[in-house]
Amino acid sequence: LLREVTVDNGWISLDTMLNFKRLAGICSDKAKIAKAVEIGNSELIMLNDDKNKIRRNPNKPLPKITEAQKGTNNMKTVYAKGFPLDFNIDQAEEFFGKIW
């Protein structure tokens, strides 16, 4: 995805986005996704005129991450194993939500 962002001035096709299982699991209809982005009036995500690509608003760039922030983020990172191969992020949130 990071490589694709550099190819077309930040635009990512909805086809590429649908390669992400979480989005595809919610909705695989590109027209519906485009409509959701369009009516959502997000200041963060933009839809192109052809309604087939999205990008982050150039006026809201990703914040720069310093080495200190990377260290802090690493201190907040947990490595967990032993879960089934089909264990998804929603299940992880539910599981870990019961612990914390």
Short mmCIF file of N, CA and C in Angstrom, two decimals, residues 16-55:
data_model
loop_
_atom_site.label_atom_id
_atom_site.label_comp_id
_atom_site.label_asym_id
_atom_site.label_seq_id
_atom_site.Cartn_x
_atom_site.Cartn_y
_atom_site.Cartn_z
N THR A 16 -7.77 -2.06 -4.97
CA THR A 16 -6.65 -2.33 -4.06
C THR A 16 -7.14 -2.37 -2.63
N MET A 17 -7.99 -1.44 -2.25
CA MET A 17 -8.50 -1.41 -0.89
C MET A 17 -9.28 -2.68 -0.55
N LEU A 18 -9.95 -3.25 -1.54
CA LEU A 18 -10.73 -4.46 -1.30
C LEU A 18 -9.85 -5.70 -1.13
N ASN A 19 -8.55 -5.55 -1.34
CA ASN A 19 -7.63 -6.65 -1.01
C ASN A 19 -7.46 -6.80 0.50
N PHE A 20 -7.91 -5.80 1.26
CA PHE A 20 -7.86 -5.87 2.71
C PHE A 20 -9.10 -6.60 3.20
N LYS A 21 -8.88 -7.71 3.88
CA LYS A 21 -9.99 -8.58 4.28
C LYS A 21 -11.03 -7.88 5.15
N ARG A 22 -10.57 -6.97 6.00
CA ARG A 22 -11.52 -6.32 6.89
C ARG A 22 -12.51 -5.47 6.11
N LEU A 23 -12.04 -4.69 5.15
CA LEU A 23 -12.95 -3.89 4.33
C LEU A 23 -13.83 -4.79 3.47
N ALA A 24 -13.21 -5.77 2.83
CA ALA A 24 -13.98 -6.68 1.96
C ALA A 24 -15.03 -7.43 2.76
N GLY A 25 -14.73 -7.71 4.03
CA GLY A 25 -15.69 -8.41 4.88
C GLY A 25 -16.89 -7.53 5.26
N ILE A 26 -16.67 -6.23 5.27
CA ILE A 26 -17.75 -5.30 5.59
C ILE A 26 -18.60 -5.04 4.35
N CYS A 27 -17.92 -4.77 3.23
CA CYS A 27 -18.62 -4.46 1.99
C CYS A 27 -17.66 -4.64 0.81
N SER A 28 -18.06 -5.35 -0.19
CA SER A 28 -17.20 -5.53 -1.36
C SER A 28 -17.76 -4.80 -2.59
N ASP A 29 -18.80 -4.02 -2.40
CA ASP A 29 -19.41 -3.26 -3.48
C ASP A 29 -18.73 -1.89 -3.58
N LYS A 30 -17.93 -1.70 -4.63
CA LYS A 30 -17.17 -0.46 -4.79
C LYS A 30 -18.07 0.77 -4.84
N ALA A 31 -19.22 0.66 -5.47
CA ALA A 31 -20.13 1.80 -5.55
C ALA A 31 -20.63 2.20 -4.17
N LYS A 32 -20.92 1.22 -3.32
CA LYS A 32 -21.39 1.52 -1.97
C LYS A 32 -20.28 2.15 -1.13
N ILE A 33 -19.06 1.65 -1.30
CA ILE A 33 -17.93 2.22 -0.56
C ILE A 33 -17.71 3.66 -0.99
N ALA A 34 -17.73 3.90 -2.30
CA ALA A 34 -17.56 5.26 -2.82
C ALA A 34 -18.65 6.17 -2.28
N LYS A 35 -19.87 5.70 -2.26
CA LYS A 35 -20.99 6.51 -1.77
C LYS A 35 -20.81 6.82 -0.29
N ALA A 36 -20.35 5.84 0.49
CA ALA A 36 -20.12 6.05 1.92
C ALA A 36 -19.05 7.11 2.15
N VAL A 37 -17.98 7.06 1.37
CA VAL A 37 -16.93 8.07 1.49
C VAL A 37 -17.48 9.44 1.09
N GLU A 38 -18.25 9.45 0.02
CA GLU A 38 -18.79 10.71 -0.50
C GLU A 38 -19.75 11.37 0.49
N ILE A 39 -20.68 10.62 1.03
CA ILE A 39 -21.68 11.23 1.92
C ILE A 39 -21.14 11.40 3.34
N GLY A 40 -20.01 10.74 3.63
CA GLY A 40 -19.43 10.86 4.96
C GLY A 40 -18.83 12.23 5.23
N ASN A 41 -18.57 12.99 4.18
CA ASN A 41 -17.99 14.33 4.32
C ASN A 41 -16.77 14.35 5.23
N SER A 42 -15.93 13.34 5.09
CA SER A 42 -14.72 13.25 5.90
C SER A 42 -13.72 14.33 5.51
N GLU A 43 -13.07 14.89 6.49
CA GLU A 43 -11.99 15.82 6.22
C GLU A 43 -10.68 15.08 6.00
N LEU A 44 -10.70 13.76 6.26
CA LEU A 44 -9.48 12.97 6.17
C LEU A 44 -9.36 12.19 4.87
N ILE A 45 -10.47 11.61 4.40
CA ILE A 45 -10.47 10.77 3.20
C ILE A 45 -11.19 11.48 2.06
N MET A 46 -10.56 11.45 0.86
CA MET A 46 -11.15 12.08 -0.32
C MET A 46 -11.47 11.01 -1.36
N LEU A 47 -12.49 11.25 -2.15
CA LEU A 47 -12.88 10.39 -3.26
C LEU A 47 -12.59 11.15 -4.56
N ASN A 48 -11.99 10.45 -5.54
CA ASN A 48 -11.69 11.14 -6.80
C ASN A 48 -12.97 11.38 -7.61
N ASP A 49 -12.85 12.16 -8.67
CA ASP A 49 -14.03 12.52 -9.48
C ASP A 49 -14.67 11.32 -10.16
N ASP A 50 -13.85 10.31 -10.50
CA ASP A 50 -14.40 9.10 -11.13
C ASP A 50 -15.01 8.14 -10.11
N LYS A 51 -14.86 8.46 -8.84
CA LYS A 51 -15.42 7.68 -7.73
C LYS A 51 -14.89 6.24 -7.69
N ASN A 52 -13.62 6.09 -8.08
CA ASN A 52 -13.02 4.75 -8.04
C ASN A 52 -11.69 4.71 -7.28
N LYS A 53 -11.31 5.85 -6.67
CA LYS A 53 -10.07 5.91 -5.90
C LYS A 53 -10.27 6.80 -4.69
N ILE A 54 -9.53 6.49 -3.64
CA ILE A 54 -9.54 7.33 -2.44
C ILE A 54 -8.11 7.70 -2.07
N ARG A 55 -7.99 8.75 -1.28
CA ARG A 55 -6.68 9.12 -0.74
C ARG A 55 -6.88 9.93 0.53
#
